């Protein structure tokens, strides 16, 4: 086992209050971290996903002042920069082909978004080869790592046939994605638009059976305001079937208008309900009551890219709702893979403080994925560090648009097996 000392950290944000200044961010000055890396070979070094080995990235063994750091096999100096936990992006749609730039341009002139453009991505994705889709997925994951994201959830949803949905999730597993989500209930595909019940039966039957072996999560776009998405009864049927198949639950809810998505997610104890743009008092009450099980994941890049109202993050946090932030990186409503961009939007447009926004893309994202090994730098956490070319985490929003964040790569990445 190899140990690595990461030292000369000007400001270390651990997101573990007991390790730092007592604040939720757990800040340490003039700090160091010792990481222990599992060897690149051997059965104990791998987490198995459908029989394919994924290298363990090691764990945090010690955190403290640089002057007190123990010896290690290797040392890396970050030369006074700020270090934060690797960002956790708990909502992303990275398996797709094609481009929807013209749709974006149309929205900038006032055309509303209703979910219909997803069909364009479905056609392009169905036509792409396995090799093309896998290359596109890996390129997007690497693009995220270059901006500080070390854990990402990846959804299907641009195939909408049994074969294409299973293919998407199989490719995600081949790429080493740990958090895979079955989203066959993204929209009703054009060829079945007049036979909605038939498509719901397909999703909850043969499609789910084919996809469940490759998925951790089941999700649904519950949005009665869209003719393309699913109403409350349809969404409930999908979620219950996913739960019966052994998947944990997530929900797209209340993006385009008021609807049942948020309360359905809370009732079924989904790990996350995402968007939460249009909320009633009853919705907020439900989220407060479910704060221990259900996280409200806000996606401000979508509002930026669709010229829609932003969620009221300030009101949700003040009420006691568990809040996360994520990119929703996708070809239609937010083609951005940048968590720092999301942080800046949350601070500027949604009333969050820089500290709250950073917590929402670290610990918040981890809660939304029900993970306790990422999103913080306490002893035992995964060795996922993001380095900021700045003296403080505040620069994530202070220097909006400047590429100051990148994941710390200790070793060259291993190719998929």
Short mmCIF file of C-alpha atoms in Angstrom, two decimals:
data_model
loop_
_atom_site.label_atom_id
_atom_site.label_comp_id
_atom_site.label_asym_id
_atom_site.label_seq_id
_atom_site.Cartn_x
_atom_site.Cartn_y
_atom_site.Cartn_z
CA UNK A 1 0.00 0.00 0.00
CA UNK A 2 1.37 3.41 -0.99
CA UNK A 3 0.82 6.54 1.10
CA UNK A 4 0.87 10.07 -0.34
CA UNK A 5 1.27 13.30 1.62
CA UNK A 6 -0.55 16.26 0.07
CA UNK A 7 1.03 19.25 1.75
CA UNK A 8 1.51 23.03 1.62
CA UNK A 9 -2.29 23.45 1.56
CA UNK A 10 -3.07 27.09 2.28
CA UNK A 11 -6.74 26.49 3.12
CA UNK A 12 -8.19 23.01 3.51
CA UNK A 13 -11.98 22.60 3.46
CA UNK A 14 -12.78 19.20 4.96
CA UNK A 15 -16.60 19.46 5.27
CA UNK A 16 -15.99 17.67 8.59
CA UNK A 17 -16.54 20.24 11.36
CA UNK A 18 -14.69 18.19 13.97
CA UNK A 19 -11.47 18.46 11.97
CA UNK A 20 -11.33 22.20 11.47
CA UNK A 21 -12.65 25.46 12.81
CA UNK A 22 -15.98 24.07 14.01
CA UNK A 23 -17.94 25.52 11.09
CA UNK A 24 -19.87 23.20 8.75
CA UNK A 25 -16.99 23.53 6.28
CA UNK A 26 -14.39 22.33 8.79
CA UNK A 27 -11.68 24.70 7.55
CA UNK A 28 -8.00 24.21 8.39
CA UNK A 29 -5.18 26.61 7.53
CA UNK A 30 -1.62 25.54 6.61
CA UNK A 31 -2.81 21.96 6.38
CA UNK A 32 -1.88 18.58 4.96
CA UNK A 33 -3.64 15.33 4.12
CA UNK A 34 -2.22 11.81 3.99
CA UNK A 35 -3.85 9.48 1.50
CA UNK A 36 -3.45 5.73 1.38
CA UNK A 37 -3.77 4.22 -2.07
CA UNK A 38 -4.84 0.65 -2.72
CA UNK A 39 -2.46 -1.15 -5.13
CA UNK A 40 -3.43 -1.21 -8.79
CA UNK A 41 -3.70 -5.00 -8.80
CA UNK A 42 -5.26 -7.65 -6.61
CA UNK A 43 -8.79 -8.69 -5.76
CA UNK A 44 -9.02 -6.33 -2.78
CA UNK A 45 -8.31 -3.34 -5.02
CA UNK A 46 -11.55 -3.49 -6.96
CA UNK A 47 -15.21 -2.77 -6.58
CA UNK A 48 -17.12 -5.08 -8.90
CA UNK A 49 -19.77 -3.71 -11.24
CA UNK A 50 -21.37 -6.41 -13.36
CA UNK A 51 -18.15 -8.39 -13.17
CA UNK A 52 -15.97 -5.51 -14.39
CA UNK A 53 -13.21 -4.26 -12.06
CA UNK A 54 -13.13 -0.58 -11.12
CA UNK A 55 -9.91 0.52 -9.38
CA UNK A 56 -10.28 1.73 -5.79
CA UNK A 57 -9.09 5.32 -5.54
CA UNK A 58 -7.76 5.03 -1.99
CA UNK A 59 -8.82 6.84 1.17
CA UNK A 60 -7.92 9.64 3.57
CA UNK A 61 -5.70 8.34 6.39
CA UNK A 62 -4.78 11.56 8.24
CA UNK A 63 -5.75 15.26 8.25
CA UNK A 64 -4.14 18.08 10.19
CA UNK A 65 -1.58 20.87 10.29
CA UNK A 66 1.23 20.49 7.80
CA UNK A 67 3.78 20.88 10.61
CA UNK A 68 2.39 17.75 12.28
CA UNK A 69 2.11 15.55 9.19
CA UNK A 70 3.43 11.99 9.48
CA UNK A 71 5.86 10.54 6.99
CA UNK A 72 4.55 9.09 3.73
CA UNK A 73 5.96 7.23 0.76
CA UNK A 74 5.44 10.17 -1.58
CA UNK A 75 4.68 13.87 -1.27
CA UNK A 76 2.80 16.38 -3.42
CA UNK A 77 2.94 20.12 -2.73
CA UNK A 78 -0.01 22.26 -3.81
CA UNK A 79 2.04 25.40 -3.12
CA UNK A 80 -0.37 27.26 -0.88
CA UNK A 81 -3.51 26.60 -2.90
CA UNK A 82 -6.94 25.82 -1.46
CA UNK A 83 -8.08 22.19 -1.38
CA UNK A 84 -11.73 21.10 -1.10
CA UNK A 85 -13.48 17.73 -1.32
CA UNK A 86 -14.00 16.52 -4.86
CA UNK A 87 -17.32 17.79 -6.18
CA UNK A 88 -20.22 15.33 -6.22
CA UNK A 89 -22.49 15.89 -9.24
CA UNK A 90 -25.63 13.97 -8.36
CA UNK A 91 -27.65 14.70 -11.52
CA UNK A 92 -26.24 14.41 -15.05
CA UNK A 93 -27.31 13.02 -18.42
CA UNK A 94 -23.99 12.19 -20.11
CA UNK A 95 -24.90 9.32 -22.45
CA UNK A 96 -26.09 10.97 -25.64
CA UNK A 97 -25.07 11.84 -29.17
CA UNK A 98 -25.96 14.83 -31.29
CA UNK A 99 -26.37 18.53 -30.70
CA UNK A 100 -29.25 20.87 -29.82
CA UNK A 101 -27.58 24.24 -30.19
CA UNK A 102 -30.33 25.52 -32.47
CA UNK A 103 -32.90 24.75 -29.76
CA UNK A 104 -30.87 26.78 -27.27
CA UNK A 105 -30.71 29.70 -29.70
CA UNK A 106 -34.49 29.54 -30.16
CA UNK A 107 -35.06 29.65 -26.40
CA UNK A 108 -32.91 32.75 -26.16
CA UNK A 109 -35.45 34.44 -28.42
CA UNK A 110 -38.36 33.40 -26.20
CA UNK A 111 -39.37 29.89 -27.25
CA UNK A 112 -40.40 27.99 -24.08
CA UNK A 113 -39.04 24.60 -23.07
CA UNK A 114 -41.53 21.74 -22.69
CA UNK A 115 -39.39 18.61 -23.02
CA UNK A 116 -40.14 18.00 -26.69
CA UNK A 117 -36.55 18.50 -27.82
CA UNK A 118 -35.50 15.31 -26.03
CA UNK A 119 -36.74 13.41 -29.10
CA UNK A 120 -33.92 14.98 -31.14
CA UNK A 121 -31.33 13.56 -28.76
CA UNK A 122 -33.10 10.20 -28.75
CA UNK A 123 -32.82 9.92 -32.55
CA UNK A 124 -29.11 10.82 -32.54
CA UNK A 125 -28.32 8.50 -29.64
CA UNK A 126 -30.10 5.53 -31.18
CA UNK A 127 -28.10 6.06 -34.38
CA UNK A 128 -24.71 6.21 -32.63
CA UNK A 129 -22.45 3.19 -32.28
CA UNK A 130 -21.42 1.73 -28.94
CA UNK A 131 -17.87 2.96 -29.49
CA UNK A 132 -19.03 6.49 -30.23
CA UNK A 133 -21.28 6.67 -27.16
CA UNK A 134 -18.59 5.27 -24.88
CA UNK A 135 -16.01 7.74 -26.19
CA UNK A 136 -18.43 10.64 -25.71
CA UNK A 137 -19.23 9.53 -22.17
CA UNK A 138 -15.58 9.18 -21.16
CA UNK A 139 -14.73 12.56 -22.70
CA UNK A 140 -17.50 14.21 -20.64
CA UNK A 141 -16.41 12.52 -17.42
CA UNK A 142 -12.82 13.69 -18.01
CA UNK A 143 -14.14 17.18 -18.75
CA UNK A 144 -15.87 17.12 -15.37
CA UNK A 145 -12.72 15.94 -13.57
CA UNK A 146 -10.81 18.80 -15.15
CA UNK A 147 -13.27 21.10 -13.35
CA UNK A 148 -13.10 19.38 -9.97
CA UNK A 149 -15.87 16.74 -10.14
CA UNK A 150 -14.80 13.34 -8.85
CA UNK A 151 -18.18 11.60 -8.42
CA UNK A 152 -20.96 11.81 -10.98
CA UNK A 153 -24.36 10.18 -11.37
CA UNK A 154 -25.18 9.23 -14.97
CA UNK A 155 -28.68 8.58 -16.31
CA UNK A 156 -30.00 6.72 -19.31
CA UNK A 157 -33.04 8.22 -21.01
CA UNK A 158 -31.99 8.99 -24.57
CA UNK A 159 -32.68 5.51 -25.95
CA UNK A 160 -36.28 4.81 -24.89
CA UNK A 161 -36.27 1.28 -26.29
CA UNK A 162 -35.41 -1.83 -24.31
CA UNK A 163 -32.19 -2.35 -26.26
CA UNK A 164 -31.04 1.28 -26.27
CA UNK A 165 -31.72 1.93 -22.59
CA UNK A 166 -29.89 -1.25 -21.55
CA UNK A 167 -27.04 -0.35 -23.90
CA UNK A 168 -26.63 3.09 -22.33
CA UNK A 169 -26.39 1.71 -18.80
CA UNK A 170 -24.09 -1.12 -19.86
CA UNK A 171 -21.73 1.42 -21.43
CA UNK A 172 -21.84 3.53 -18.26
CA UNK A 173 -20.73 0.51 -16.26
CA UNK A 174 -17.96 -0.17 -18.77
CA UNK A 175 -16.75 3.40 -18.24
CA UNK A 176 -16.54 2.78 -14.49
CA UNK A 177 -19.54 4.92 -13.50
CA UNK A 178 -20.67 3.86 -10.03
CA UNK A 179 -23.91 5.87 -9.81
CA UNK A 180 -26.02 4.69 -12.75
CA UNK A 181 -29.69 5.64 -13.11
CA UNK A 182 -32.41 4.02 -15.21
CA UNK A 183 -34.48 6.81 -16.78
CA UNK A 184 -36.56 4.97 -19.33
CA UNK A 185 -39.38 7.23 -18.09
CA UNK A 186 -37.69 10.36 -19.43
CA UNK A 187 -40.38 11.14 -22.01
CA UNK A 188 -42.77 9.05 -24.09
CA UNK A 189 -41.00 8.44 -27.42
CA UNK A 190 -42.65 9.87 -30.55
CA UNK A 191 -43.59 6.44 -31.94
CA UNK A 192 -45.67 5.70 -28.83
CA UNK A 193 -47.02 9.17 -28.11
CA UNK A 194 -50.59 8.07 -28.74
CA UNK A 195 -50.14 4.87 -26.69
CA UNK A 196 -48.85 6.18 -23.37
CA UNK A 197 -50.12 3.26 -21.30
CA UNK A 198 -48.30 0.85 -23.58
CA UNK A 199 -45.04 2.72 -23.04
CA UNK A 200 -45.45 2.82 -19.24
CA UNK A 201 -46.00 -0.96 -19.34
CA UNK A 202 -42.84 -1.33 -21.40
CA UNK A 203 -40.83 0.79 -18.96
CA UNK A 204 -42.11 -1.07 -15.90
CA UNK A 205 -41.76 -4.49 -17.54
CA UNK A 206 -39.25 -5.61 -20.17
CA UNK A 207 -37.22 -2.38 -20.16
CA UNK A 208 -36.77 -2.36 -16.40
CA UNK A 209 -35.85 -6.05 -16.41
CA UNK A 210 -33.17 -5.44 -19.04
CA UNK A 211 -31.77 -2.33 -17.32
CA UNK A 212 -31.90 -3.19 -13.61
CA UNK A 213 -28.70 -5.30 -13.66
CA UNK A 214 -26.75 -2.19 -14.74
CA UNK A 215 -28.50 0.41 -12.56
CA UNK A 216 -28.38 1.57 -8.96
CA UNK A 217 -31.26 4.05 -9.25
CA UNK A 218 -34.66 4.40 -10.92
CA UNK A 219 -35.90 7.83 -11.97
CA UNK A 220 -38.90 9.44 -13.70
CA UNK A 221 -39.65 12.83 -15.25
CA UNK A 222 -42.85 13.60 -13.32
CA UNK A 223 -44.14 16.73 -15.04
CA UNK A 224 -47.85 17.00 -15.88
CA UNK A 225 -47.14 20.46 -17.34
CA UNK A 226 -45.37 18.69 -20.24
CA UNK A 227 -47.26 16.62 -22.78
CA UNK A 228 -44.09 14.58 -23.26
CA UNK A 229 -43.38 13.60 -19.63
CA UNK A 230 -45.36 11.64 -17.02
CA UNK A 231 -48.22 12.49 -14.69
CA UNK A 232 -48.42 11.53 -11.02
CA UNK A 233 -50.11 8.16 -11.52
CA UNK A 234 -47.69 7.14 -14.28
CA UNK A 235 -44.71 8.29 -12.21
CA UNK A 236 -45.91 6.35 -9.18
CA UNK A 237 -46.23 3.16 -11.26
CA UNK A 238 -42.68 3.58 -12.58
CA UNK A 239 -41.17 4.29 -9.17
CA UNK A 240 -42.92 1.40 -7.47
CA UNK A 241 -41.78 -0.97 -10.20
CA UNK A 242 -38.20 0.28 -9.87
CA UNK A 243 -38.30 -0.19 -6.12
CA UNK A 244 -39.68 -3.71 -6.54
CA UNK A 245 -36.77 -4.43 -8.90
CA UNK A 246 -34.30 -3.45 -6.18
CA UNK A 247 -33.44 0.06 -7.38
CA UNK A 248 -33.31 3.09 -5.13
CA UNK A 249 -35.38 6.08 -6.23
CA UNK A 250 -34.85 9.56 -7.65
CA UNK A 251 -37.42 11.94 -9.17
CA UNK A 252 -37.44 14.83 -11.64
CA UNK A 253 -40.15 17.05 -10.18
CA UNK A 254 -41.74 20.49 -10.31
CA UNK A 255 -39.50 21.87 -13.05
CA UNK A 256 -42.03 23.35 -15.46
CA UNK A 257 -44.90 24.01 -13.08
CA UNK A 258 -46.61 22.89 -9.91
CA UNK A 259 -47.22 19.16 -9.75
CA UNK A 260 -47.09 16.00 -7.65
CA UNK A 261 -43.40 15.17 -8.11
CA UNK A 262 -42.01 16.59 -4.89
CA UNK A 263 -44.62 15.10 -2.61
CA UNK A 264 -44.47 11.76 -4.42
CA UNK A 265 -40.70 11.66 -3.92
CA UNK A 266 -41.05 12.43 -0.22
CA UNK A 267 -43.81 9.86 0.24
CA UNK A 268 -41.76 7.09 -1.40
CA UNK A 269 -38.58 8.17 0.40
CA UNK A 270 -36.68 8.86 -2.81
CA UNK A 271 -33.10 9.90 -2.15
CA UNK A 272 -33.53 13.04 -4.22
CA UNK A 273 -36.15 15.13 -5.98
CA UNK A 274 -34.52 17.33 -8.57
CA UNK A 275 -35.37 20.78 -10.00
CA UNK A 276 -37.91 21.95 -7.35
CA UNK A 277 -38.50 25.21 -9.21
CA UNK A 278 -42.25 25.54 -8.58
CA UNK A 279 -43.09 24.71 -4.96
CA UNK A 280 -46.21 25.17 -2.89
CA UNK A 281 -46.17 25.60 0.88
CA UNK A 282 -47.24 21.96 1.14
CA UNK A 283 -44.28 20.91 -1.03
CA UNK A 284 -41.85 22.76 1.23
CA UNK A 285 -43.45 21.22 4.30
CA UNK A 286 -43.05 17.77 2.74
CA UNK A 287 -39.37 18.42 2.01
CA UNK A 288 -38.78 19.64 5.56
CA UNK A 289 -40.46 16.53 6.94
CA UNK A 290 -38.41 14.29 4.66
CA UNK A 291 -35.08 16.10 5.15
CA UNK A 292 -33.55 12.96 6.66
CA UNK A 293 -34.31 10.86 3.59
CA UNK A 294 -34.98 13.13 0.58
CA UNK A 295 -32.68 15.87 -0.71
CA UNK A 296 -33.92 18.72 -2.91
CA UNK A 297 -31.37 18.92 -5.72
CA UNK A 298 -31.39 22.32 -7.40
CA UNK A 299 -30.12 22.71 -10.96
CA UNK A 300 -29.57 26.42 -11.65
CA UNK A 301 -27.76 25.78 -14.92
CA UNK A 302 -31.15 24.76 -16.31
CA UNK A 303 -32.76 28.05 -15.33
CA UNK A 304 -29.81 29.91 -16.84
CA UNK A 305 -30.10 27.96 -20.10
CA UNK A 306 -33.90 28.15 -20.38
CA UNK A 307 -34.48 31.66 -19.01
CA UNK A 308 -36.74 30.22 -16.33
CA UNK A 309 -37.25 31.37 -12.72
CA UNK A 310 -34.61 30.14 -10.29
CA UNK A 311 -35.61 28.00 -7.28
CA UNK A 312 -35.66 29.85 -3.96
CA UNK A 313 -32.72 28.13 -2.31
CA UNK A 314 -32.60 30.66 0.50
CA UNK A 315 -36.16 29.86 1.58
CA UNK A 316 -35.54 26.11 1.39
CA UNK A 317 -32.37 26.23 3.49
CA UNK A 318 -33.96 28.54 6.05
CA UNK A 319 -36.93 26.15 6.32
CA UNK A 320 -34.65 23.19 7.04
CA UNK A 321 -34.73 21.39 3.68
CA UNK A 322 -31.75 19.22 2.73
CA UNK A 323 -30.34 20.90 -0.39
CA UNK A 324 -27.85 19.80 -3.05
CA UNK A 325 -26.64 21.43 -6.26
CA UNK A 326 -25.83 19.61 -9.51
CA UNK A 327 -25.22 20.44 -13.16
CA UNK A 328 -27.98 18.46 -14.94
CA UNK A 329 -25.45 18.37 -17.78
CA UNK A 330 -27.51 17.39 -20.85
CA UNK A 331 -27.77 18.37 -24.53
CA UNK A 332 -31.00 20.34 -24.25
CA UNK A 333 -31.46 22.42 -21.11
CA UNK A 334 -27.95 22.76 -19.67
CA UNK A 335 -24.99 21.69 -21.75
CA UNK A 336 -22.52 22.62 -19.02
CA UNK A 337 -20.43 20.16 -17.03
CA UNK A 338 -19.13 22.82 -14.65
CA UNK A 339 -19.89 22.60 -10.95
CA UNK A 340 -18.03 25.90 -10.35
CA UNK A 341 -20.49 27.56 -12.75
CA UNK A 342 -23.37 26.07 -10.75
CA UNK A 343 -21.85 27.36 -7.51
CA UNK A 344 -21.54 30.86 -8.93
CA UNK A 345 -25.17 30.82 -10.13
CA UNK A 346 -26.41 29.58 -6.76
CA UNK A 347 -24.63 32.40 -4.95
CA UNK A 348 -25.57 35.12 -7.42
CA UNK A 349 -29.14 34.10 -8.27
CA UNK A 350 -30.49 31.86 -5.52
CA UNK A 351 -29.46 33.53 -2.27
CA UNK A 352 -26.93 30.93 -1.14
CA UNK A 353 -23.73 31.90 0.63
CA UNK A 354 -20.42 30.68 -0.85
CA UNK A 355 -20.14 28.24 2.07
CA UNK A 356 -23.66 26.87 1.55
CA UNK A 357 -23.07 26.43 -2.17
CA UNK A 358 -19.82 24.52 -1.58
CA UNK A 359 -21.52 22.27 0.97
CA UNK A 360 -24.32 21.63 -1.55
CA UNK A 361 -21.90 20.32 -4.22
CA UNK A 362 -19.97 18.16 -1.74
CA UNK A 363 -21.89 16.85 1.27
CA UNK A 364 -25.23 17.73 -0.34
CA UNK A 365 -24.45 15.76 -3.48
CA UNK A 366 -23.24 12.85 -1.36
CA UNK A 367 -26.51 12.84 0.62
CA UNK A 368 -28.46 12.89 -2.65
CA UNK A 369 -26.58 9.70 -3.61
CA UNK A 370 -26.75 8.24 -0.09
CA UNK A 371 -22.97 8.09 0.06
CA UNK A 372 -20.88 8.67 3.17
CA UNK A 373 -17.47 8.08 1.59
CA UNK A 374 -17.45 11.15 -0.68
CA UNK A 375 -18.20 14.85 -0.28
CA UNK A 376 -15.89 15.29 2.72
CA UNK A 377 -12.26 14.74 3.68
CA UNK A 378 -12.61 13.05 7.03
CA UNK A 379 -10.47 10.02 7.83
CA UNK A 380 -11.76 7.05 5.85
CA UNK A 381 -13.29 9.15 3.08
CA UNK A 382 -12.39 8.41 -0.51
CA UNK A 383 -9.19 10.10 -1.64
CA UNK A 384 -11.02 12.62 -3.84
CA UNK A 385 -9.43 16.06 -3.59
CA UNK A 386 -10.06 19.11 -5.74
CA UNK A 387 -7.42 21.83 -5.91
CA UNK A 388 -8.38 25.46 -6.44
CA UNK A 389 -5.85 27.79 -8.00
CA UNK A 390 -6.84 30.32 -5.36
CA UNK A 391 -6.29 30.98 -1.64
CA UNK A 392 -9.93 30.38 -0.61
CA UNK A 393 -13.05 28.45 -1.59
CA UNK A 394 -14.86 31.80 -1.91
CA UNK A 395 -13.09 32.20 -5.26
CA UNK A 396 -15.38 29.54 -6.76
CA UNK A 397 -18.08 32.21 -6.97
CA UNK A 398 -15.85 35.29 -6.72
CA UNK A 399 -13.97 34.33 -9.93
CA UNK A 400 -16.95 33.05 -11.87
CA UNK A 401 -16.07 31.62 -15.27
CA UNK A 402 -12.35 31.23 -14.51
CA UNK A 403 -11.09 27.60 -14.59
CA UNK A 404 -9.54 27.48 -11.12
CA UNK A 405 -10.75 24.01 -10.02
CA UNK A 406 -9.34 20.64 -11.00
CA UNK A 407 -9.37 17.18 -9.45
CA UNK A 408 -6.05 16.08 -7.99
CA UNK A 409 -4.88 13.05 -9.97
CA UNK A 410 -2.46 10.96 -7.94
CA UNK A 411 -1.85 8.34 -10.63
CA UNK A 412 -2.70 8.05 -14.33
CA UNK A 413 -6.27 6.75 -14.75
CA UNK A 414 -6.63 3.04 -15.47
CA UNK A 415 -8.46 2.20 -18.72
CA UNK A 416 -11.77 0.36 -18.41
CA UNK A 417 -11.30 -3.41 -18.20
#
